[in-house]
């Protein structure tokens, strides 16, 4: 596993001005996957978009990690419902024509 492909959690803490415990809590809740390589914690670059959303929710709305977990679960349910609605609308169009 190449370290070059990952971003160090310590760098994210400095960049986003959050404590290491914030990322540890996200990891414990299953919202973030942290890889430990040679005693240093890293995240995959693909997780940055989600991390930025979590940090914004935490800092701007003052939501704790348990609240972030709830928000992300609700967002996933909304996405699933939107996909189901689109699928249903597409099937309905078949019968309308």
CSV table of C-alpha atoms in Angstrom, one decimal:
chain,number,residue,atom,x,y,z
A,1,UNK,CA,0.0,0.0,0.0
A,2,UNK,CA,1.5,3.3,-1.1
A,3,UNK,CA,1.5,6.2,1.4
A,4,UNK,CA,1.6,8.6,-1.5
A,5,UNK,CA,-2.0,7.8,-2.3
A,6,UNK,CA,-3.3,8.8,1.1
A,7,UNK,CA,-3.7,12.0,3.1
A,8,UNK,CA,-2.4,12.2,6.7
A,9,UNK,CA,-5.0,12.8,9.3
A,10,UNK,CA,-2.6,15.2,11.1
A,11,UNK,CA,-2.5,17.4,7.9
A,12,UNK,CA,-6.3,17.4,7.8
A,13,UNK,CA,-6.4,18.5,11.5
A,14,UNK,CA,-4.2,21.4,10.7
A,15,UNK,CA,-6.0,22.4,7.5
A,16,UNK,CA,-9.5,22.2,8.9
A,17,UNK,CA,-8.6,23.3,12.4
A,18,UNK,CA,-10.2,20.3,14.2
A,19,UNK,CA,-8.9,18.0,16.8
A,20,UNK,CA,-7.7,14.5,16.1
A,21,UNK,CA,-10.5,13.1,18.2
A,22,UNK,CA,-13.0,14.5,15.7
A,23,UNK,CA,-11.6,12.1,13.0
A,24,UNK,CA,-11.3,9.3,15.6
A,25,UNK,CA,-15.0,9.7,16.4
A,26,UNK,CA,-16.0,9.7,12.8
A,27,UNK,CA,-14.0,6.5,12.3
A,28,UNK,CA,-15.6,4.9,15.3
A,29,UNK,CA,-19.1,5.7,13.9
A,30,UNK,CA,-18.2,4.2,10.6
A,31,UNK,CA,-18.5,7.6,8.7
A,32,UNK,CA,-14.8,7.6,7.8
A,33,UNK,CA,-12.2,4.8,7.1
A,34,UNK,CA,-8.8,5.5,8.6
A,35,UNK,CA,-5.8,3.4,7.6
A,36,UNK,CA,-2.8,3.2,9.9
A,37,UNK,CA,0.5,2.9,8.2
A,38,UNK,CA,3.7,2.9,10.2
A,39,UNK,CA,1.9,4.5,13.2
A,40,UNK,CA,0.5,7.3,11.2
A,41,UNK,CA,-3.2,7.6,10.4
A,42,UNK,CA,-4.3,8.3,6.8
A,43,UNK,CA,-7.5,8.6,4.7
A,44,UNK,CA,-8.1,8.0,1.1
A,45,UNK,CA,-8.3,11.1,-1.1
A,46,UNK,CA,-11.8,10.0,-2.3
A,47,UNK,CA,-13.1,10.7,1.2
A,48,UNK,CA,-12.2,14.4,1.1
A,49,UNK,CA,-15.6,15.5,-0.3
A,50,UNK,CA,-17.4,13.8,2.5
A,51,UNK,CA,-14.9,15.0,5.1
A,52,UNK,CA,-15.4,18.6,4.0
A,53,UNK,CA,-19.2,18.2,4.4
A,54,UNK,CA,-18.7,16.7,7.9
A,55,UNK,CA,-16.3,19.5,9.0
A,56,UNK,CA,-18.7,22.2,7.7
A,57,UNK,CA,-21.6,20.6,9.6
A,58,UNK,CA,-19.5,20.4,12.7
A,59,UNK,CA,-18.0,23.9,12.6
A,60,UNK,CA,-20.8,26.0,11.0
A,61,UNK,CA,-23.8,24.3,12.6
A,62,UNK,CA,-22.0,23.2,15.8
A,63,UNK,CA,-23.2,19.6,15.4
A,64,UNK,CA,-21.4,16.9,17.3
A,65,UNK,CA,-20.3,13.6,15.6
A,66,UNK,CA,-23.4,11.8,16.7
A,67,UNK,CA,-25.5,14.5,15.0
A,68,UNK,CA,-23.3,14.2,11.9
A,69,UNK,CA,-24.0,10.5,11.8
A,70,UNK,CA,-27.8,11.2,11.9
A,71,UNK,CA,-27.5,13.8,9.2
A,72,UNK,CA,-25.6,11.5,6.9
A,73,UNK,CA,-28.0,8.7,7.5
A,74,UNK,CA,-30.9,11.0,6.6
A,75,UNK,CA,-29.1,12.2,3.5
A,76,UNK,CA,-28.5,8.6,2.4
A,77,UNK,CA,-32.3,7.9,2.8
A,78,UNK,CA,-33.2,11.0,0.8
A,79,UNK,CA,-30.9,9.9,-2.0
A,80,UNK,CA,-32.4,6.4,-2.0
A,81,UNK,CA,-35.9,7.9,-2.1
A,82,UNK,CA,-35.0,10.3,-4.9
A,83,UNK,CA,-33.6,7.4,-6.9
A,84,UNK,CA,-36.7,5.4,-6.3
A,85,UNK,CA,-38.9,8.3,-7.4
A,86,UNK,CA,-36.9,8.7,-10.6
A,87,UNK,CA,-37.2,5.0,-11.3
A,88,UNK,CA,-41.0,5.1,-10.7
A,89,UNK,CA,-41.4,8.2,-12.9
A,90,UNK,CA,-39.4,6.5,-15.7
A,91,UNK,CA,-41.7,3.4,-15.5
A,92,UNK,CA,-44.8,5.6,-15.5
A,93,UNK,CA,-43.6,7.3,-18.7
A,94,UNK,CA,-43.5,3.9,-20.4
A,95,UNK,CA,-47.2,3.4,-19.7
A,96,UNK,CA,-48.1,7.0,-20.7
A,97,UNK,CA,-46.8,6.6,-24.2
